[in-house]
Coordinates of C-alpha atoms in Angstrom, one line a residue:
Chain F
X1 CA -0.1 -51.9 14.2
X2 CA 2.5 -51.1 16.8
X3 CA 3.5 -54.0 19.1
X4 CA 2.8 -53.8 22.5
X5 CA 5.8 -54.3 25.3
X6 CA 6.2 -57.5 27.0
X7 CA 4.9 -55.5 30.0
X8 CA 1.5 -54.9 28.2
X9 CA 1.0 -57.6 27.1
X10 CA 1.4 -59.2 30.7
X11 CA -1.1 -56.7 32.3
X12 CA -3.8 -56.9 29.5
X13 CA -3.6 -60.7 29.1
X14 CA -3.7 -61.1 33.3
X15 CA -4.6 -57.7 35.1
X16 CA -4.2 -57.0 38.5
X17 CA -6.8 -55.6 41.2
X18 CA -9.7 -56.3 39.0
X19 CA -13.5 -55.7 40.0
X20 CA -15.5 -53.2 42.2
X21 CA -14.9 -52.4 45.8
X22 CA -18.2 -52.5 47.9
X23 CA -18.7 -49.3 49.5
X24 CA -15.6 -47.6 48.4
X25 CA -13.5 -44.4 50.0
X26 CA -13.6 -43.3 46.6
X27 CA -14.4 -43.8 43.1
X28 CA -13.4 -41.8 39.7
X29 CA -14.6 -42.8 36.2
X30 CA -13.1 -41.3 33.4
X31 CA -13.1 -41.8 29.4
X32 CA -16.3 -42.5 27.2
X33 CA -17.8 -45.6 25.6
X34 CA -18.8 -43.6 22.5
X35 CA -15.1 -43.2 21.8
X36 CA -14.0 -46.3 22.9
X37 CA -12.8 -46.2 26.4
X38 CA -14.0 -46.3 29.7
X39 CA -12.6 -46.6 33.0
X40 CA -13.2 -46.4 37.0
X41 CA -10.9 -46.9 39.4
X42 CA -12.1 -47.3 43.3
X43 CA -9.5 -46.9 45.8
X44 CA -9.9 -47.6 49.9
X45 CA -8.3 -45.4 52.0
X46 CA -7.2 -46.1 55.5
X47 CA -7.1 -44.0 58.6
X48 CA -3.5 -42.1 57.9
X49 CA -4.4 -41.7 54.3
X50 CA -2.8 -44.9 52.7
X51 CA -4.3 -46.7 49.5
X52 CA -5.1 -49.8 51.2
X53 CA -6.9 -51.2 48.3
X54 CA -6.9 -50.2 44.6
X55 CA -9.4 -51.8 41.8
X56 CA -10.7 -51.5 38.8
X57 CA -13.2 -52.1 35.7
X58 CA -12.6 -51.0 32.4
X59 CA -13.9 -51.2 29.1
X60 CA -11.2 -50.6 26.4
X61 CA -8.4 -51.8 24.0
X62 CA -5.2 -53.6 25.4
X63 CA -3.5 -50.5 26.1
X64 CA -6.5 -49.2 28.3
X65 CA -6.7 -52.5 30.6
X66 CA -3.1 -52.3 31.1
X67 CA -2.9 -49.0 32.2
X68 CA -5.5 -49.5 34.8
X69 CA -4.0 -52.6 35.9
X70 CA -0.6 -51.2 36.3
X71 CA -1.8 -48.0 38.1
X72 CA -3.8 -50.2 40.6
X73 CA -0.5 -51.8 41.4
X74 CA 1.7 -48.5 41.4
X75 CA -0.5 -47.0 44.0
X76 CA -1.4 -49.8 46.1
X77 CA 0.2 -48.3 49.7
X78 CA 0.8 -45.1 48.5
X79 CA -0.5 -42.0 50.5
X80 CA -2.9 -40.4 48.4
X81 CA -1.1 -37.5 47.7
X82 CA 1.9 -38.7 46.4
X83 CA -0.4 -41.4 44.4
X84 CA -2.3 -37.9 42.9
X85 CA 1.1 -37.0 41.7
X86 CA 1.3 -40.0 39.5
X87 CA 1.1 -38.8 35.9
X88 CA 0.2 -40.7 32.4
X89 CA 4.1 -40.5 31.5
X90 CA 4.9 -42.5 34.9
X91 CA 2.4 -45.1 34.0
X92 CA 3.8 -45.8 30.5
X93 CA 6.9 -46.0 31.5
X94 CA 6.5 -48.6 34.2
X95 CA 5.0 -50.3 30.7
X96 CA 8.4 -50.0 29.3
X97 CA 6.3 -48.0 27.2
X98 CA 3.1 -47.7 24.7
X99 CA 2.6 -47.4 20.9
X100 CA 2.8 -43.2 19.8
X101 CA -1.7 -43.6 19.3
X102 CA -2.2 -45.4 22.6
X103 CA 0.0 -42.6 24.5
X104 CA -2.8 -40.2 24.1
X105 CA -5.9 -41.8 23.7
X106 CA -6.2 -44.8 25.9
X107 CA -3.2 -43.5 28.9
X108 CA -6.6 -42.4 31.1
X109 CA -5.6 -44.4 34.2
X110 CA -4.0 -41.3 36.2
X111 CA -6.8 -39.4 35.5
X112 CA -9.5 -41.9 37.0
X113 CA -7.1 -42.2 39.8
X114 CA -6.9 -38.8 40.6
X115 CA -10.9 -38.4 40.0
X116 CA -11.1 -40.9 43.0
X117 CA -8.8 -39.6 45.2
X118 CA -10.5 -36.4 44.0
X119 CA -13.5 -38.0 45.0
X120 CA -12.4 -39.0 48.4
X121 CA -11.7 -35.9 49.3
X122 CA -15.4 -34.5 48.3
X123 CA -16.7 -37.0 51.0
X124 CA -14.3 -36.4 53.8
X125 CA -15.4 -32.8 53.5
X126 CA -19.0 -33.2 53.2
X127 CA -18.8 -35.7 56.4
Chain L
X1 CA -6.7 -71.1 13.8
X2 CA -7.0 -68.2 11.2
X3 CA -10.3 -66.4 10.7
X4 CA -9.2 -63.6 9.0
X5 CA -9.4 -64.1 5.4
X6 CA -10.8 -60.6 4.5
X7 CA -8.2 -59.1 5.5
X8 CA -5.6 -61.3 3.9
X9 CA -4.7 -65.0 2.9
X10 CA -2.3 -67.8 3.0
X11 CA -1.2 -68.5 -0.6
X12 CA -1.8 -72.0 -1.8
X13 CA 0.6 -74.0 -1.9
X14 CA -0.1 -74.4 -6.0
X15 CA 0.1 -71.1 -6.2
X16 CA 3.4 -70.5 -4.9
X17 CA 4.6 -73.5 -6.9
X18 CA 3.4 -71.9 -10.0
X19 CA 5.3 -68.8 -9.1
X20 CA 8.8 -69.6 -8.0
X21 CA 10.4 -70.1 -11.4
X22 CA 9.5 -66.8 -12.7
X23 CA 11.7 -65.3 -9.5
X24 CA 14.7 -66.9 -10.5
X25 CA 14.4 -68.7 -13.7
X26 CA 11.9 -67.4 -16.1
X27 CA 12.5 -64.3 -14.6
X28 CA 12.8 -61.8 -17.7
X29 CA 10.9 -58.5 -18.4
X30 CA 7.7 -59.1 -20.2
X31 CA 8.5 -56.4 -22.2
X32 CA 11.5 -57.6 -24.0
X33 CA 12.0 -59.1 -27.2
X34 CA 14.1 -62.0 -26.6
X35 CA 12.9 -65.8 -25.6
X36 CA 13.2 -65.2 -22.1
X37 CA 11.0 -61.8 -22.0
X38 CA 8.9 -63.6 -24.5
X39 CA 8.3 -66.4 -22.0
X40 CA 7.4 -63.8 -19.1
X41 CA 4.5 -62.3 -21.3
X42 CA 3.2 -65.4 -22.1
X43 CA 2.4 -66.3 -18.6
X44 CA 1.0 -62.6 -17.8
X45 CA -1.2 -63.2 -20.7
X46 CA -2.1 -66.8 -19.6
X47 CA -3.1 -65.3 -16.1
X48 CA -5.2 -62.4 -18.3
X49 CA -6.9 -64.9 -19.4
X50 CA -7.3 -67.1 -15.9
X51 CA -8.4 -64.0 -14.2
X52 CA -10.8 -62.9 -17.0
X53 CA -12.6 -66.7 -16.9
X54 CA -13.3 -66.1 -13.1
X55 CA -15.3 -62.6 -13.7
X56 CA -16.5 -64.0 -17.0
X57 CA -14.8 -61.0 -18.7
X58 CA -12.8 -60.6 -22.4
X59 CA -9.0 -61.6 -21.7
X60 CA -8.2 -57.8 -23.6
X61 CA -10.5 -56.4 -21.0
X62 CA -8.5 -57.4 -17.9
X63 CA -5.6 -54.7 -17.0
X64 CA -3.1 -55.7 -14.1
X65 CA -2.1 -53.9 -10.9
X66 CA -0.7 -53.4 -8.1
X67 CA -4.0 -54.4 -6.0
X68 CA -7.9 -53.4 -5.5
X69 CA -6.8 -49.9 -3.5
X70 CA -4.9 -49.6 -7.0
X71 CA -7.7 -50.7 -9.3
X72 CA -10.2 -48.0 -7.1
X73 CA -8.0 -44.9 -7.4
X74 CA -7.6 -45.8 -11.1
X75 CA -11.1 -45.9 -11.9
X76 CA -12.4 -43.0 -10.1
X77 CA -9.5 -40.4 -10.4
X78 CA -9.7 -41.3 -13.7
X79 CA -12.8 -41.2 -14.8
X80 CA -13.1 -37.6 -13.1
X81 CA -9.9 -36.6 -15.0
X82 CA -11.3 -37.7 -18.3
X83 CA -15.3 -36.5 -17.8
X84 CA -14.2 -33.1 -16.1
X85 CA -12.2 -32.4 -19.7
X86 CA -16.1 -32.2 -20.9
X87 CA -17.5 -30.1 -18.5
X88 CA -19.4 -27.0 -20.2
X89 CA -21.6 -24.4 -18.3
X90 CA -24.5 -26.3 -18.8
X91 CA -23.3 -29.4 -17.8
X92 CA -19.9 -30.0 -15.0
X93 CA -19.7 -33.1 -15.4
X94 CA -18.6 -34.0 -11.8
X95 CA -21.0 -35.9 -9.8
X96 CA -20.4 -39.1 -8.6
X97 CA -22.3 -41.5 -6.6
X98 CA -21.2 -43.8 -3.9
X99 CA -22.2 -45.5 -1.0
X100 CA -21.7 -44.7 2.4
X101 CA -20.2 -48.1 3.1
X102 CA -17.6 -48.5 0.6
X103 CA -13.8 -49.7 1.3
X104 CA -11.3 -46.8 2.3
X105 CA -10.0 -47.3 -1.2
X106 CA -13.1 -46.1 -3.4
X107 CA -14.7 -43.8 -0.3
X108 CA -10.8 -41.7 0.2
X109 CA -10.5 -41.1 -3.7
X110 CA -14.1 -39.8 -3.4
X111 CA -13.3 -37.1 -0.9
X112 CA -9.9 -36.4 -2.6
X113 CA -12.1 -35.3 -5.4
X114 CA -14.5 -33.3 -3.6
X115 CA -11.2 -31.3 -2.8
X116 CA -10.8 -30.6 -6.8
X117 CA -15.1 -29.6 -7.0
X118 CA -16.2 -33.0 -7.4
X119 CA -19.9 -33.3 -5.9
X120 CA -20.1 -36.8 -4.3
X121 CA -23.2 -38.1 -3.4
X122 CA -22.8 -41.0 -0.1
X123 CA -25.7 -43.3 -0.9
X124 CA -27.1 -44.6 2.6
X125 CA -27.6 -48.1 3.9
X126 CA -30.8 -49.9 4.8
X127 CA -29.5 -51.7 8.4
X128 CA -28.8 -55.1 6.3
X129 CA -26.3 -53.0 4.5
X130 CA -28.1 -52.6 1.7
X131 CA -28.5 -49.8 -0.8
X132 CA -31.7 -48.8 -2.3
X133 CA -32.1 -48.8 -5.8
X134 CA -34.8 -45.7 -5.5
X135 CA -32.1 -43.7 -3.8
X136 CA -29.6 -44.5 -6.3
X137 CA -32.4 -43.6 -9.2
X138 CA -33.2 -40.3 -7.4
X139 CA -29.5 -39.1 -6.9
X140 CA -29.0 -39.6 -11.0
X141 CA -28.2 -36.1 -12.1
X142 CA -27.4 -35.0 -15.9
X143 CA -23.7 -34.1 -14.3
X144 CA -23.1 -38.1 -13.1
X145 CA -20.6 -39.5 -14.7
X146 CA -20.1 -42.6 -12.1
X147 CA -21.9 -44.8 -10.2
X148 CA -19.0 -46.7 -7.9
X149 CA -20.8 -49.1 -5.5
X150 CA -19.4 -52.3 -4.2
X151 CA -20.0 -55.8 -4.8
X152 CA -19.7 -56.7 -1.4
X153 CA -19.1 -55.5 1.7
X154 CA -15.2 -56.1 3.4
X155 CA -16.8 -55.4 6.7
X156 CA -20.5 -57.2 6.7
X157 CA -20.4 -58.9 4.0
X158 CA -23.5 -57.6 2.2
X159 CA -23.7 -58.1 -1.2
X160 CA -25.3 -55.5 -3.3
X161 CA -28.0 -55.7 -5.9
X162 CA -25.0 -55.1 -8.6
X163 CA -27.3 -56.1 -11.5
X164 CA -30.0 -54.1 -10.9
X165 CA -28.1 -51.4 -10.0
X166 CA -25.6 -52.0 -13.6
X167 CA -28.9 -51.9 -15.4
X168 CA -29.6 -48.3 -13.9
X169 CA -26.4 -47.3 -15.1
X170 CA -26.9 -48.5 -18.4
X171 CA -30.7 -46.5 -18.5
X172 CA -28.3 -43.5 -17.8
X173 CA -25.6 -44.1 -19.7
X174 CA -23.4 -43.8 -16.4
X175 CA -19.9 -46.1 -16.0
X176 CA -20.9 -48.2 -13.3
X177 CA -17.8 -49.5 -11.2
X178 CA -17.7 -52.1 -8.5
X179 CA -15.5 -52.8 -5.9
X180 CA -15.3 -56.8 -5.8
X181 CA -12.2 -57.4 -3.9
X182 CA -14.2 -59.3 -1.4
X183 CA -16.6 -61.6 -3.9
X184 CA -13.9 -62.6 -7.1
X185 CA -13.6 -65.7 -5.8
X186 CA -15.8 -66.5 -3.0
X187 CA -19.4 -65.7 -4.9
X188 CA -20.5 -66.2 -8.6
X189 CA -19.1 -62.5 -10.1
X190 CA -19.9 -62.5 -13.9
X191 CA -19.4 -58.7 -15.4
X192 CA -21.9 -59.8 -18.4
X193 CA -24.9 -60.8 -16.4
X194 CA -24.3 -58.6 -13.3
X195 CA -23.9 -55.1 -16.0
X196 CA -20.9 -54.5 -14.5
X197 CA -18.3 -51.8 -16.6
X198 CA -15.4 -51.5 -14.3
X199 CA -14.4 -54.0 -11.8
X200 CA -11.8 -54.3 -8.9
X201 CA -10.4 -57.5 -7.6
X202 CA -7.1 -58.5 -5.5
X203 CA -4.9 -61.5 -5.5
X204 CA -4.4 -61.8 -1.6
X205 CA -8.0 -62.1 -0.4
X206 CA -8.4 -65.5 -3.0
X207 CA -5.1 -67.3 -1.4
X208 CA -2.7 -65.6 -4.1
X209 CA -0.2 -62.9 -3.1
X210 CA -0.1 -60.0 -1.8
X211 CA 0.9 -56.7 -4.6
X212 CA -0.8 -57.7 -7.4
X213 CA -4.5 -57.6 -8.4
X214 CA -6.6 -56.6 -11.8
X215 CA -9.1 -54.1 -13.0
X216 CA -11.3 -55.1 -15.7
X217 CA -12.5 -52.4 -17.9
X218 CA -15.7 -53.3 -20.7
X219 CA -14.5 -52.5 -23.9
X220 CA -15.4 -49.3 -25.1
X221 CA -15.0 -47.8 -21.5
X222 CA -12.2 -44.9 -21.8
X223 CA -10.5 -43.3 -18.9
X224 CA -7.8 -41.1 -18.0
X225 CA -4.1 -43.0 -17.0
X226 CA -2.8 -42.6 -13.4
X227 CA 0.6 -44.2 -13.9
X228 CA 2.7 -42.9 -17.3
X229 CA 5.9 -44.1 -17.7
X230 CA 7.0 -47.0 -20.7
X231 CA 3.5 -48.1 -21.7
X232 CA 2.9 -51.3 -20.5
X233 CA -0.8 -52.9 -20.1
X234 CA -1.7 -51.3 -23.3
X235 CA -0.9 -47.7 -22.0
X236 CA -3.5 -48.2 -18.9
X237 CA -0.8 -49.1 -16.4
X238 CA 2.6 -48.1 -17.3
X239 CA 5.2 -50.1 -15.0
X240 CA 7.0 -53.6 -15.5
X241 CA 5.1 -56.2 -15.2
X242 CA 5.4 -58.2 -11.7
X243 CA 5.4 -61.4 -13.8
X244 CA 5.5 -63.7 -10.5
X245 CA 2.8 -61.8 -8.6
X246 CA 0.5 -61.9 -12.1
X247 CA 1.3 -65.8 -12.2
X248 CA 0.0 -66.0 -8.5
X249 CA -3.3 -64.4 -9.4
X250 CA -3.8 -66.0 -12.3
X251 CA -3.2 -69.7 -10.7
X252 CA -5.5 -68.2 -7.8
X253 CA -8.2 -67.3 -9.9
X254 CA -8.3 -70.6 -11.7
X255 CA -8.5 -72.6 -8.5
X256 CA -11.0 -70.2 -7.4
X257 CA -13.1 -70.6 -10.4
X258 CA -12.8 -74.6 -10.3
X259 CA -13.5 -74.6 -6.4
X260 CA -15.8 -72.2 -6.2
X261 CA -18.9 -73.9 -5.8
X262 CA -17.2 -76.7 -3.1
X263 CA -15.8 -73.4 -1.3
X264 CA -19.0 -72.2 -0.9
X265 CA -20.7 -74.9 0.4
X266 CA -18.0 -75.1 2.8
X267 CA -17.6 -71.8 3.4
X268 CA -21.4 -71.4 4.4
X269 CA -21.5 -74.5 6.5
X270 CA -19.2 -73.0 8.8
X271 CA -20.7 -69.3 8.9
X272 CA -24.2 -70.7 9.7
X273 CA -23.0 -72.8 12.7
X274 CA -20.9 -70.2 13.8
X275 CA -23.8 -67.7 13.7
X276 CA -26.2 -70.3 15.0
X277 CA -24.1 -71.8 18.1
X278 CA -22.6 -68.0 19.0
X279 CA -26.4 -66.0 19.1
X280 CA -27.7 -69.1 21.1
X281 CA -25.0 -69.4 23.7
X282 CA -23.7 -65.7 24.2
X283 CA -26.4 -63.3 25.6
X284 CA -26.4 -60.1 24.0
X285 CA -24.5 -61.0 21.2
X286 CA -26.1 -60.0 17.8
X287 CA -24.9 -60.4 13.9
X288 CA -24.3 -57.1 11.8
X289 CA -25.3 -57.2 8.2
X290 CA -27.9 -59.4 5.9
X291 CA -28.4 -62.7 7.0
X292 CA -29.3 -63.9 3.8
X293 CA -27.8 -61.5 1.3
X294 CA -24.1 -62.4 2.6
X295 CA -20.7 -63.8 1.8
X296 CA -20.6 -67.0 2.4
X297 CA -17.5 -66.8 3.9
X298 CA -18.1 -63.6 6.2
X299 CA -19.3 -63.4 10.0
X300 CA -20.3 -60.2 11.7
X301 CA -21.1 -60.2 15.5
X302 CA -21.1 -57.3 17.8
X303 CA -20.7 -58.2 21.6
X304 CA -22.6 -55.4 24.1
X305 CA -20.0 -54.2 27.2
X306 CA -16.8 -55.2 25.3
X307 CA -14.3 -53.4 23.3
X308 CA -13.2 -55.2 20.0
X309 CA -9.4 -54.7 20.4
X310 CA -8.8 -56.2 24.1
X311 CA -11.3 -59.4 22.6
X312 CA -9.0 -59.4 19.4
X313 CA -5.7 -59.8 21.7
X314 CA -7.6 -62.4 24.1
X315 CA -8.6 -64.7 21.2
X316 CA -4.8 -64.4 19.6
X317 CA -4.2 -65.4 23.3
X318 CA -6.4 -68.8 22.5
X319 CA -4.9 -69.1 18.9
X320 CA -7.6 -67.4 16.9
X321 CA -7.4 -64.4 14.5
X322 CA -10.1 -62.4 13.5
X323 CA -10.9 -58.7 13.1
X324 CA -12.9 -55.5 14.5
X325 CA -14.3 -52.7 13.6
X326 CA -13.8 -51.1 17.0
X327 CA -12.0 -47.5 17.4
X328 CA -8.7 -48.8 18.7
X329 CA -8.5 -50.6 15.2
X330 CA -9.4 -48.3 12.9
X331 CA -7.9 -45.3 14.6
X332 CA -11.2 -43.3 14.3
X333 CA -13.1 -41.6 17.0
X334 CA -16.3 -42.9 16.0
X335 CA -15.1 -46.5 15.2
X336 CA -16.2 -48.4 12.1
X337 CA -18.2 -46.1 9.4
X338 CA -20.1 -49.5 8.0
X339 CA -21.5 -50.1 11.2
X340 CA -22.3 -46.4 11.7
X341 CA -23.8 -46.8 8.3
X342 CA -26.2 -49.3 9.0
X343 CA -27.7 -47.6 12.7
X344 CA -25.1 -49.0 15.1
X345 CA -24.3 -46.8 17.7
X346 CA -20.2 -46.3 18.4
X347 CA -20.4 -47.9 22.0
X348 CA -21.6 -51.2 20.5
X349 CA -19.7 -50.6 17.3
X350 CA -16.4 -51.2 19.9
X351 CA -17.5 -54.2 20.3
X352 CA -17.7 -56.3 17.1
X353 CA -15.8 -59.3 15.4
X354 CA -15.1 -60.0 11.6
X355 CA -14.4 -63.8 11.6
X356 CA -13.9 -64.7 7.6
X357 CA -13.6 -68.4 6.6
X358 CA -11.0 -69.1 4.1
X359 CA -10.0 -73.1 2.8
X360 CA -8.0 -73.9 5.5
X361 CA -10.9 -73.8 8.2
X362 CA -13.5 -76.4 8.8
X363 CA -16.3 -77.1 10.6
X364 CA -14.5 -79.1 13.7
X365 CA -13.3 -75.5 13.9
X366 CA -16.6 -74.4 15.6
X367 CA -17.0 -75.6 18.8
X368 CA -13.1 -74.4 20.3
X369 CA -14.1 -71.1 18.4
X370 CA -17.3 -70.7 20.1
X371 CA -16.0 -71.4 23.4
X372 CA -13.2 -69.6 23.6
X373 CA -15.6 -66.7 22.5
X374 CA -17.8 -67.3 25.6
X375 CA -14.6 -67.5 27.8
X376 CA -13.3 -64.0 26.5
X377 CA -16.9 -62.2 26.3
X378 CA -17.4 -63.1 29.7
X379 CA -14.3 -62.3 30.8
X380 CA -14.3 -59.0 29.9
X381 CA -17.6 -58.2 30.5
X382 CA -16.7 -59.0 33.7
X383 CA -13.9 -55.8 33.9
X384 CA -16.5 -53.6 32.0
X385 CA -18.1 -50.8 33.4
X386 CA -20.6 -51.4 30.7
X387 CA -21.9 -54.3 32.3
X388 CA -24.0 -55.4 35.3
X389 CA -22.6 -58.8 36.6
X390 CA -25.2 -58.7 39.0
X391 CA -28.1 -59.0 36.5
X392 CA -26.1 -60.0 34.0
X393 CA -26.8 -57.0 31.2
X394 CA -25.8 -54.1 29.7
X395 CA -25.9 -51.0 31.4
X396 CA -23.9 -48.6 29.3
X397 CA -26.1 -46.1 28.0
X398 CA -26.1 -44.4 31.1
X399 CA -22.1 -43.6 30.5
X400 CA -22.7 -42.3 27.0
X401 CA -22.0 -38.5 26.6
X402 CA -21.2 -36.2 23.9
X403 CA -18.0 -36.7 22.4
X404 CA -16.6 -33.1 23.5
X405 CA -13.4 -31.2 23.2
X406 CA -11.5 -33.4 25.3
X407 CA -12.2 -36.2 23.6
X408 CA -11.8 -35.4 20.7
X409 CA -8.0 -33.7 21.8
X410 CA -6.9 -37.8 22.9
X411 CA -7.3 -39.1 19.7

């Protein structure tokens, strides 16, 4: 098996963000437990569009928890649309990388970013 | 702490005393005619003999090689290669029965022969594990010319009913090969008693090295060679000799044998409390396999909300190795194929844990074992989706969906 990066190993063995946020602007889940992954990500959005708060909960392998934990801390203060623009790439590198297998199957944190802000939107329109 | 002896295992220390002068100083080729080659085969042949006291086997009966994958592909590649030459229209001769729980080794050669027109038949498991001799009676055709089923289980640790299922075999006149990497060594495995024609074992799993391992073949029992080349091992496994590794797995097998009933005891000690303390103090935790029908030295548990690789790298975290069966291990969308085997569905399958005593373990062990476990269940049961801190259980069946395109495309 592949070695994980120092930076992996730091986010998978003490993640960042973790835990629900009550009542959130937003929430995206992506992944499924059958394969081996799940994850949500809720983010809370203030007045000009800013992340103000980014968590998590995942279930997953090391790779999976890390990714979440590092994209929590990438987008924390972002304005949404910029943080939408994040992409799987961006998050493994800020890793220093991932093993060739986790790249592709367990790199879901963008996507349950962008699910949320997605998710946002939906709300803000239907308000 | 090191709880992962199925997977491999420190050499003794006798071992690798028993081995170093045949790297460096009795290091000829077995096959040579002068004192020093001479020298070489006689400690291959003492270890033919070591090995074959441990299965209770003929010493002419035990064939060395490079490891029990080796020992699997031999016997069932070659019995196809040899029955196949046989076939006539009444009769192909090209069925072969396995079960649906078998090591990589034995279940991988099966499918590489249903490539050629082999017809394999997967026997399936009872939820211990367990095969059923019915089953195996009904799936007998005039075509079978094997019957590969393991002695026990690398994953579980169920041990099959190899005597009854050898004296089937024998009613049908079928070869009757077992896979007993995980038992030489750790359980009573006597090829006389147990009808047993073909066996597999492996140096590594019994504290000898890894590379080397044995195949014992019941005299009479004729197959066709993988490996040609300058004839060693009586033609069966052409090669030279790896006189040093052979050593190892002899010496291992004879402290095996000696120890075998202490190593038990001790073995079993730990696996009950383990099991005991770890269903009594950590809700929703369960244990895969037989309870009684077991390795001693095997424990199974599956965790609900967790996924098995993230608990593996928390406990290495805390010192302790041990194993899973989850997805992110086995590199398999649907996770471990024993566990699917015996009714477990893949979003619990994520979340199991092989812990496999070996010698070096003991029963003070327990307690920093189980509580670490309760730390890192809870822990990340805490992160999961999967679970309801609130209430405190498991809430992820609502998440499970098809496994559709897009999955499938990640992995």
């Amino acid at each position: 098996m592949e070695e994980y990066s120092q930076k992996v190993k730091d986010h998978y063995t003490n993640p960042r963000n973790t835990g629900v946020i009550e009542n959130p602007s937003g929430e995206g889940t992506v992944g499924n437990p059958v394969c081996g992954d799940i994850m949500t990500i809720y983010i809370d959005v203030d007045e000009d569009e800013t992340l103000k708060e980014v968590k998590f909960s995942t279930f997953g392998c090391g790779a999976a928890i890390a990714t979440s934990s590092m994209i929590t801390e990438m987008a924390t203060g972002m304005n949404i649309d910029d943080a939408y623009k994040i992409t799987r790439n961006d998050v493994a590198e800020e890793l220093d990388g991932l093993p060739p297998i986790k790249l592709h199957c367990s790199n879901l944190a963008a996507d349950a970013l962008q699910a949320a802000i997605e998710d946002y939107k939906r709300k803000k329109e239907d308000k | 702490m090191y709880m992962d002896n199925s997977a491999t295992s420190p050499v003794d220390q006798r071992v690798l005393d028993e081995m170093i002068p045949y790297f460096n100083q009795n290091f000829g080729n077995a096959s040579t005619l002068y004192t020093l080659g001479v020298e070489a085969k006689k400690a291959v042949d003492k270890a033919r003999q070591q090995v074959a006291d441990l299965i209770n086997a003929d010493v002419d009966e035990i064939t060395f090689t490079s490891g029990g994958s080796e020992s699997d592909n031999m016997v069932i590649k070659g019995v196809a290669l040899k029955e196949i030459q046989k076939a006539t229209e009444d009769n192909p001769r090209n069925h072969i029965i396995t079960s649906s729980v078998e090591h990589p080794a034995v279940m991988e050669s099966c499918k590489f022969l249903e490539k050629f027109g082999f017809e394999v038949t997967y026997l399936p498991v009872d939820e211990d594990g367990l095969i059923s001799l019915d089953d195996l009676e009904k799936s007998i055709k005039d075509s079978t010319i094997l019957i590969s089923i393991m002695h026990s289980n690398n994953e579980i640790g169920t041990i099959q009913p190899t005597k009854e299922i050898g004296q089937i075999a024998r009613e049908h006149n079928i070869i009757f090969h077992s896979d007993a990497v995980q038992s030489a060594g750790k359980i009573p495995v006597d090829v006389k008693e147990q009808n047993i024609d073909v066996l597999s074992l492996s140096a590594h799993k019994i504290n000898g090295p890894k590379g080397v391992g044995a195949i014992y073949i019941k005299k009479g029992i004729r197959f066709e060679v993988l490996i040609h080349g300058g004839g060693q091992e009586k033609g069966l496994r052409s090669g030279t000799e790896n006189v040093a590794g052979i050593v190892g797995l002899g010496k291992a097998a004879e402290i095996a044998k000696d120890e075998l009933d202490q190593r038990m005891k001790h073995n079993q000690e730990i696996r009950d409390a383990l099991i005991e303390k770890v269903t009594a103090e950590i809700k929703d935790s369960y244990v895969n396999g037989s309870l009684d029908k077991r390795l001693p030295n095997n424990v199974h548990f599956r965790f609900s909300g967790i996924e098995g690789e993230s608990l593996i790298l928390r406990l290495d975290n805390k010192g302790i190795n041990g194993a899973t069966g989850s997805a992110c291990s086995t590199h398999d969308l649907k996770g471990s194929h024993v566990l699917a085997a015996i009714g477990i569905k893949p979003a619990l399958s994520h979340g199991s844990l092989r812990l496999s005593i070996g010698p070096e373990n003991s029963i003070e062990d327990v307690d920093y074992i189980v509580e670490s476990l309760k730390e890192v269940v809870a822990y990340l049961r805490n992160l999961s989706p999967l679970w309801d801190n609130n209430t405190d259980t498991y809430i992820g069946d609502k998440f499970e969906k098809e496994v559709d395109e897009e999955d499938l495309d990640r992995y």
